mmCIF file of C-alpha atoms in Angstrom:
data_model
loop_
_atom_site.group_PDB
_atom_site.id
_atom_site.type_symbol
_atom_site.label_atom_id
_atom_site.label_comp_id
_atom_site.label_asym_id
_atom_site.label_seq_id
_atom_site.Cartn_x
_atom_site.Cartn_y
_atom_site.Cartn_z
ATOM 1 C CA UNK A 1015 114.973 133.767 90.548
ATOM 2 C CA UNK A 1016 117.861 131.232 90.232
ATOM 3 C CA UNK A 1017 118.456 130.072 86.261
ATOM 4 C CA UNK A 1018 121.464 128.639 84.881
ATOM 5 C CA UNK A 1019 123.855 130.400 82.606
ATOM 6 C CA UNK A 1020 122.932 127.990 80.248
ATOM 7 C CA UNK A 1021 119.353 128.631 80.361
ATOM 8 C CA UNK A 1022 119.917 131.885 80.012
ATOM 9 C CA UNK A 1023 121.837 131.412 77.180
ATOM 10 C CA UNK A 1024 119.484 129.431 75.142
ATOM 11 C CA UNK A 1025 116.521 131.736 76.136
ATOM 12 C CA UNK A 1026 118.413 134.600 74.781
ATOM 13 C CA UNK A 1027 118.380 136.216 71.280
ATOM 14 C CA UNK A 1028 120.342 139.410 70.266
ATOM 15 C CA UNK A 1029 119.902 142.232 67.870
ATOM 16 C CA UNK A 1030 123.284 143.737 67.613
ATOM 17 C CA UNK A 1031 125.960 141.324 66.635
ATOM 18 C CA UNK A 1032 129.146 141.613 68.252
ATOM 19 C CA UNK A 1033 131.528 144.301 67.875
ATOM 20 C CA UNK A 1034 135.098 144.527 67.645
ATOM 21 C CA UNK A 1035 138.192 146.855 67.560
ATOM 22 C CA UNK A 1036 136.495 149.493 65.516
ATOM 23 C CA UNK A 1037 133.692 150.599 69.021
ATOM 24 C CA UNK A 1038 137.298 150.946 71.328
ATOM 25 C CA UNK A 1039 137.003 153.352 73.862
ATOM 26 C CA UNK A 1040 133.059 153.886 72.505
ATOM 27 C CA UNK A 1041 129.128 153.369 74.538
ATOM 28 C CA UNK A 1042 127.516 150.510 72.071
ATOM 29 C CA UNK A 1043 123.992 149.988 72.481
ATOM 30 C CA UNK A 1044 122.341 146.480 72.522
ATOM 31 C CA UNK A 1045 118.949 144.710 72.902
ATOM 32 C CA UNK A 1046 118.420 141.507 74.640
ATOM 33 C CA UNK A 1047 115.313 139.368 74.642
ATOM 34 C CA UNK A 1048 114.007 138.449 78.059
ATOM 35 C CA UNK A 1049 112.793 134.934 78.931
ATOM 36 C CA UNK A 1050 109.391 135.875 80.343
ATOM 37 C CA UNK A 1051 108.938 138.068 77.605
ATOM 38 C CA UNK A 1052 109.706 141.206 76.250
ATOM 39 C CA UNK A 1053 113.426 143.041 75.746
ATOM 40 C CA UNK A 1054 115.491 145.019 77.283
ATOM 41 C CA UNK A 1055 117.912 147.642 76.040
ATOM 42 C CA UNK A 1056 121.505 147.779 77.442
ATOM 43 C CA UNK A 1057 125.217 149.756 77.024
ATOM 44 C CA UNK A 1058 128.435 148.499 77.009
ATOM 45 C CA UNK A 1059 131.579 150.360 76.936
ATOM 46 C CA UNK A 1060 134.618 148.748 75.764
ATOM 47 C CA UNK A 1061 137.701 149.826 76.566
ATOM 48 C CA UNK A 1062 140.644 151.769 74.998
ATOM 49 C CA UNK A 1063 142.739 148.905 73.217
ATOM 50 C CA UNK A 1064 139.636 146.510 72.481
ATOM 51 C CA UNK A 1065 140.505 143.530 70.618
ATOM 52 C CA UNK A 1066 138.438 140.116 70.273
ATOM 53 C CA UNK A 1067 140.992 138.326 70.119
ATOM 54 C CA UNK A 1068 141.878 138.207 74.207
ATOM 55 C CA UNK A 1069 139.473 137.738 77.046
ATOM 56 C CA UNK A 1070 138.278 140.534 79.190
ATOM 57 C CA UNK A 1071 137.280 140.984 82.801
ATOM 58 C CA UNK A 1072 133.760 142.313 82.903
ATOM 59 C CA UNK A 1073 131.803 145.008 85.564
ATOM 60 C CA UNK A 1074 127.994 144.899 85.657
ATOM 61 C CA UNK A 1075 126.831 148.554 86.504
ATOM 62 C CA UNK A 1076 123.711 149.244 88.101
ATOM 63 C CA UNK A 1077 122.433 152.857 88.245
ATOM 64 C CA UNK A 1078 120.486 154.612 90.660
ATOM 65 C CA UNK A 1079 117.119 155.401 91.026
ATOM 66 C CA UNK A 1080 116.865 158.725 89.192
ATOM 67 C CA UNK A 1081 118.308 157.145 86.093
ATOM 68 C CA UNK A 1082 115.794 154.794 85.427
ATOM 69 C CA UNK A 1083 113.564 154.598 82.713
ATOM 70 C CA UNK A 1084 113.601 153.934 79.141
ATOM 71 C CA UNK A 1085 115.918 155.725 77.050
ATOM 72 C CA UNK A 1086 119.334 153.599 77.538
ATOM 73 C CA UNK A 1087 121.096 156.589 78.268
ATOM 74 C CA UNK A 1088 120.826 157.917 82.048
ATOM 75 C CA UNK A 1089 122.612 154.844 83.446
ATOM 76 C CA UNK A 1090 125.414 155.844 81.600
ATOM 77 C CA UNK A 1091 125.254 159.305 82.896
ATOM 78 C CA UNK A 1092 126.189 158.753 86.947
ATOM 79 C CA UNK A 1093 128.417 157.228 88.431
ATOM 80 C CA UNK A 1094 131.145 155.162 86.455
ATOM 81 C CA UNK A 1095 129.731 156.404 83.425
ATOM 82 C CA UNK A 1096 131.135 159.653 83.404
ATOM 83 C CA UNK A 1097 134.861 158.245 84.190
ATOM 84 C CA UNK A 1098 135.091 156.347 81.239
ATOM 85 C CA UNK A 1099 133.397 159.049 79.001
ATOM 86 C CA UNK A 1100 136.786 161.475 80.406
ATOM 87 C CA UNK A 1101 139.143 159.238 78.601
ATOM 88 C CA UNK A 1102 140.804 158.351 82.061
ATOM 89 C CA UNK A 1103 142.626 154.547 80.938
ATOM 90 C CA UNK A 1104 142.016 153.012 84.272
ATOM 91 C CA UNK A 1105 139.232 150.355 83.651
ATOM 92 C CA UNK A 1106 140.592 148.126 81.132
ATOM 93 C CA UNK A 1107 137.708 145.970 81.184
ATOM 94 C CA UNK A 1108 133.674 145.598 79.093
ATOM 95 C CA UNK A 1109 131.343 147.343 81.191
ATOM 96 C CA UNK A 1110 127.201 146.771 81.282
ATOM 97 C CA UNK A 1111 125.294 149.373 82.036
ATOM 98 C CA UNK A 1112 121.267 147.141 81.904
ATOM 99 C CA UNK A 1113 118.491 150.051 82.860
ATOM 100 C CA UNK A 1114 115.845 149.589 85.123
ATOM 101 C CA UNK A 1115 112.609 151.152 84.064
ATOM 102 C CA UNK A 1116 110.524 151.643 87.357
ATOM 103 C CA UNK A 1117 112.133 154.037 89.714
ATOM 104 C CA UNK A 1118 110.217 152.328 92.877
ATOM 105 C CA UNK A 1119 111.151 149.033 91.727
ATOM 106 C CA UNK A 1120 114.651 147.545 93.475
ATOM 107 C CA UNK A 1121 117.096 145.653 91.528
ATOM 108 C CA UNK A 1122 117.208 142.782 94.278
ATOM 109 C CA UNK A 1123 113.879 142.059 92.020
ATOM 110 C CA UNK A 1124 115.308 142.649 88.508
ATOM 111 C CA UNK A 1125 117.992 139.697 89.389
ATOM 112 C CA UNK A 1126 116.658 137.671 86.201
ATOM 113 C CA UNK A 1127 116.645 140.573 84.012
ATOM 114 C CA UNK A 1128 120.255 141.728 85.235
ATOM 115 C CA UNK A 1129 121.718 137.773 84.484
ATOM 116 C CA UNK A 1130 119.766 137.888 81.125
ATOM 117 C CA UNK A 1131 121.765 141.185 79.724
ATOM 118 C CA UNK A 1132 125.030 140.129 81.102
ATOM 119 C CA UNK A 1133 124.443 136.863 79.513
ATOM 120 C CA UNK A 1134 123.934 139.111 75.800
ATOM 121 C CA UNK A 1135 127.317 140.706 76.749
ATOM 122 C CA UNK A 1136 128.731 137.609 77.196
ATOM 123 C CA UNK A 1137 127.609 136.305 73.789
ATOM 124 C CA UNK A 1138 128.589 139.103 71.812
ATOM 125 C CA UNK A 1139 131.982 139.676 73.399
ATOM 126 C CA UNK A 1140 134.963 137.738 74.861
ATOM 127 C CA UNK A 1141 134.260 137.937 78.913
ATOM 128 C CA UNK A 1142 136.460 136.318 81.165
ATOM 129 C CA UNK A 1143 133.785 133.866 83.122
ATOM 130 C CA UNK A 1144 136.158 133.835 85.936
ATOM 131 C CA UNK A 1145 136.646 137.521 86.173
ATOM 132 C CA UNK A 1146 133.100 139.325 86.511
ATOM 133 C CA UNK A 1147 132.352 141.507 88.782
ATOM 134 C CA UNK A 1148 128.955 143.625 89.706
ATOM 135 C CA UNK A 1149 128.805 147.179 91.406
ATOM 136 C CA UNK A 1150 126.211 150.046 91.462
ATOM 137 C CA UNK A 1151 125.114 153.553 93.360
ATOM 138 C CA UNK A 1152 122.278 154.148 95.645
ATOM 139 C CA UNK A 1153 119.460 152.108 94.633
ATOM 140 C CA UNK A 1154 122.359 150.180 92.594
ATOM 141 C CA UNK A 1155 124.219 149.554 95.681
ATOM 142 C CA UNK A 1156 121.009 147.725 97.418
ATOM 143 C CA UNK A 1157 121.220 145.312 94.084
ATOM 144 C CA UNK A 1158 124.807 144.940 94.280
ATOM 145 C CA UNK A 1159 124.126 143.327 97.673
ATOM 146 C CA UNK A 1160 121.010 141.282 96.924
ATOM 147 C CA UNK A 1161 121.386 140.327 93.599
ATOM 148 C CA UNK A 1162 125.205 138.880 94.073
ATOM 149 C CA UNK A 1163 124.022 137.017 97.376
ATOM 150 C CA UNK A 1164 121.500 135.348 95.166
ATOM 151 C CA UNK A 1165 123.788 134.014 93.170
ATOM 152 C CA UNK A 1166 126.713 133.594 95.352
ATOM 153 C CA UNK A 1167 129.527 132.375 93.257
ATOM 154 C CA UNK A 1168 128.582 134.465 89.895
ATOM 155 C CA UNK A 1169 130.818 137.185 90.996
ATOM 156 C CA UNK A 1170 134.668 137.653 91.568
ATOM 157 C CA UNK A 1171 134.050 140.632 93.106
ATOM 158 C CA UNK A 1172 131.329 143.145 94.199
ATOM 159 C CA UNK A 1173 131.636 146.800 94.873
ATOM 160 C CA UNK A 1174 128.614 148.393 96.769
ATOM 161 C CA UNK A 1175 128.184 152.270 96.315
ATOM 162 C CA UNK A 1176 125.904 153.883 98.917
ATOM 163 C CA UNK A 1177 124.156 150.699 99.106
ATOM 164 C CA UNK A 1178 122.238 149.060 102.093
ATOM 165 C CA UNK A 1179 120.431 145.951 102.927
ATOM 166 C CA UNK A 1180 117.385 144.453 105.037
ATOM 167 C CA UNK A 1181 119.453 141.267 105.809
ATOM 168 C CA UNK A 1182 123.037 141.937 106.905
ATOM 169 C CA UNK A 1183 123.765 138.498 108.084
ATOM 170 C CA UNK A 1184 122.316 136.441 105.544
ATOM 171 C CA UNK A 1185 123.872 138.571 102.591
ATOM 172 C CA UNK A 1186 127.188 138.149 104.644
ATOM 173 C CA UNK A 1187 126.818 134.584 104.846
ATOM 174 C CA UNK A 1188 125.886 134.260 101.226
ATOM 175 C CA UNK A 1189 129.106 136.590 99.900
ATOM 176 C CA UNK A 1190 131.580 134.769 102.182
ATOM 177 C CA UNK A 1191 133.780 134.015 99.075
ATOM 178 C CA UNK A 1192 133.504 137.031 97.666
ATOM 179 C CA UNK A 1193 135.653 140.126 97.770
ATOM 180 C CA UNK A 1194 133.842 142.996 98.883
ATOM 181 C CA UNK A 1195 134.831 146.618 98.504
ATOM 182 C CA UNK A 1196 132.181 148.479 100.143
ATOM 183 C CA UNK A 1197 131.717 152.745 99.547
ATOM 184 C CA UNK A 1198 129.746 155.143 101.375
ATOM 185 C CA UNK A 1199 129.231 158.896 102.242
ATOM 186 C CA UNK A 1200 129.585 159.666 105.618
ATOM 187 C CA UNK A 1201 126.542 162.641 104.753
ATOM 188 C CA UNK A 1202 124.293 160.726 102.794
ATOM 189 C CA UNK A 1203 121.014 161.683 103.388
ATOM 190 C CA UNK A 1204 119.159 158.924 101.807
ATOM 191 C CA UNK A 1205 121.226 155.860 103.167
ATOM 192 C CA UNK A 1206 122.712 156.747 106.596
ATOM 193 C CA UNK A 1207 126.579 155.368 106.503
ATOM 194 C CA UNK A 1208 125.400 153.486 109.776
ATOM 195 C CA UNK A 1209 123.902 150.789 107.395
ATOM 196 C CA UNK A 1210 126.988 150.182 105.444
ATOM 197 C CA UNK A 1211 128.563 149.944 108.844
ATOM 198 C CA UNK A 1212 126.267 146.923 109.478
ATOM 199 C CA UNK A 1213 126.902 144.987 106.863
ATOM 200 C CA UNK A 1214 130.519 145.556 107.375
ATOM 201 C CA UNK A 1215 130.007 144.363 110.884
ATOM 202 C CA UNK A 1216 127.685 140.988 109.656
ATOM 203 C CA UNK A 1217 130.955 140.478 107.141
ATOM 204 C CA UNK A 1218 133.364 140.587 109.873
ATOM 205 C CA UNK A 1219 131.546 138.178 112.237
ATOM 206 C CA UNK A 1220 131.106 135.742 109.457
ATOM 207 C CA UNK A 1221 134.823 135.888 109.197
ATOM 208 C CA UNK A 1222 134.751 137.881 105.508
ATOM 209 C CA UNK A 1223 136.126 141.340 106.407
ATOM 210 C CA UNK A 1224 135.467 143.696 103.813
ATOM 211 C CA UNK A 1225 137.578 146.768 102.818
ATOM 212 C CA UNK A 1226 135.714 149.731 103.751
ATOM 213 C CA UNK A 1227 135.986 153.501 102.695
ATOM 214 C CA UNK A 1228 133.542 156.218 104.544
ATOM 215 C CA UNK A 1229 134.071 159.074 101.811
ATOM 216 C CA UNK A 1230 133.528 162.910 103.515
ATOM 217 C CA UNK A 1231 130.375 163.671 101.304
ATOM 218 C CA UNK A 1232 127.254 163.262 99.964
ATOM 219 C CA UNK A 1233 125.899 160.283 98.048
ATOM 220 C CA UNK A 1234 126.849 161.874 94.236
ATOM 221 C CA UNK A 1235 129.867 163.173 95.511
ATOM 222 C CA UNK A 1236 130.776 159.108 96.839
ATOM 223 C CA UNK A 1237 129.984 157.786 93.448
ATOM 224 C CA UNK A 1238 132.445 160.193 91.744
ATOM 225 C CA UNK A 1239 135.398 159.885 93.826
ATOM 226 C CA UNK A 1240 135.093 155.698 94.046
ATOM 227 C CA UNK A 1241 135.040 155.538 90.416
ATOM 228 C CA UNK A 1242 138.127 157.646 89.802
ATOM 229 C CA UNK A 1243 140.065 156.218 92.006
ATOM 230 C CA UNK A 1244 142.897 154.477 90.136
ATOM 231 C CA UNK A 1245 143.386 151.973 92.801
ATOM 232 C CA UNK A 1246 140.023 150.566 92.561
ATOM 233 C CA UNK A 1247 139.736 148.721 89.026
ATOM 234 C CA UNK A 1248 143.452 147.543 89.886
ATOM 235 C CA UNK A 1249 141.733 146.179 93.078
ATOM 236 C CA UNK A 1250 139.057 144.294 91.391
ATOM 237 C CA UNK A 1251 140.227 142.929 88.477
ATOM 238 C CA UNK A 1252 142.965 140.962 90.305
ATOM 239 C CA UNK A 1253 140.026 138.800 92.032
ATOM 240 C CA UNK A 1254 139.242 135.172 90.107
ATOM 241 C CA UNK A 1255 136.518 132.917 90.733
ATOM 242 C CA UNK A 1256 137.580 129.760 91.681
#
């Protein structure tokens, strides 16, 4: 569903005020009203060296399907999650973590609900509007492709983990602006690297060629070693919206 950032913004109440210096380098747990109703419960790390004094970049991060559910906590636990929680100093930026609750339903669906908690991170902490960027694993990755091509321009940057997509060429032409960093595992089981490949392809023919890495491994073992890399944040925090 398409709604404005301010829409979103006047539709939104939170629970936790903001936070400052003192939750550096911490997981700090919000709650978010939704504009159809009901709330949703979200993390957000902040990094080593918080202040709230200085604008940050900002990464949406969105899980896969086993970590869905209810208890804020899982979609911390995978993924990008566990590389900030090992004190590594290599994403100096505020980091949402929204959970899904249904593990059948995608996130191409849960586009409103993902806007509406990045829109509660944005009110409670400094975020560079210029410099936000969305990525996620598995299930995650499928969102990070539909959700940023339907709202091209949102994004400075998207970083697809084992992701896929039913419409190559229309998520290409939507993301033309956009940089793209796409991730895969040559052996995962559940998302054949062939689809990746696809999308790479529809990107290329549109005249966008995206950097691509095809990782030796499974899906889990993908997520780990894109995350650590140092190069990676370095990558995508250098990309502005217009």
């Amino acid at each position: 569903m398409h709604r404005s950032w301010g829409t979103l913004a006047l539709s939104l109440l939170l629970v936790f005020p903001a936070r400052g210096a003192d939750d550096a380098g911490k997981f700090v747990e919000h709650t978010t009203r939704l504009p159809a109703g009901g709330s949703a419960r979200f993390m957000v790390w902040l990094p080593a060296g918080f202040t709230p004094d200085r604008y940050w970049p900002a990464v949406v991060f969105l899980h896969g399907k086993e970590q869905s559910g209810t208890d804020n906590t899982r979609q911390t636990e995978v993924g990008l999650g566990p590389v900030l929680r090992s004190g590594r100093r290599v994403w100096p930026g505020v980091i949402v973590f929204p959970q899904k609750a249904e593990a059948d339903v995608l996130w191409g669906t849960l586009d409103e609900m993902v806007l509406t908690v990045l829109a509660a991170a944005r009110a409670a902490y400094p975020i560079d509007t210029r410099r936000i960027y969305l990525t996620g694993v598995g299930q995650g990755g499928e969102g990070t492709w539909s959700i940023a091509a339907e709202h091209p321009g949102t994004f400075a940057a998207v970083v697809p983990v084992g992701g896929w997509t039913d419409a190559p060429d229309g998520v290409a032409q939507a993301l033309r602006t956009t940089a793209v960093w796409v991730f895969h595992g040559r052996n995962d089981a559940e998302v054949p690297a062939a689809k990746a490949q696809k999308i790479a392809a529809a990107l290329q023919k549109d005249g966008h060629p995206p950097r691509v890495t095809i990782v030796t491994g499974d899906a889990e073992e993908t997520w780990t070693r894109a995350y650590r890399r140092r190069d990676l944040p370095k990558w995508l925090f250098k990309w502005r919206r217009p």
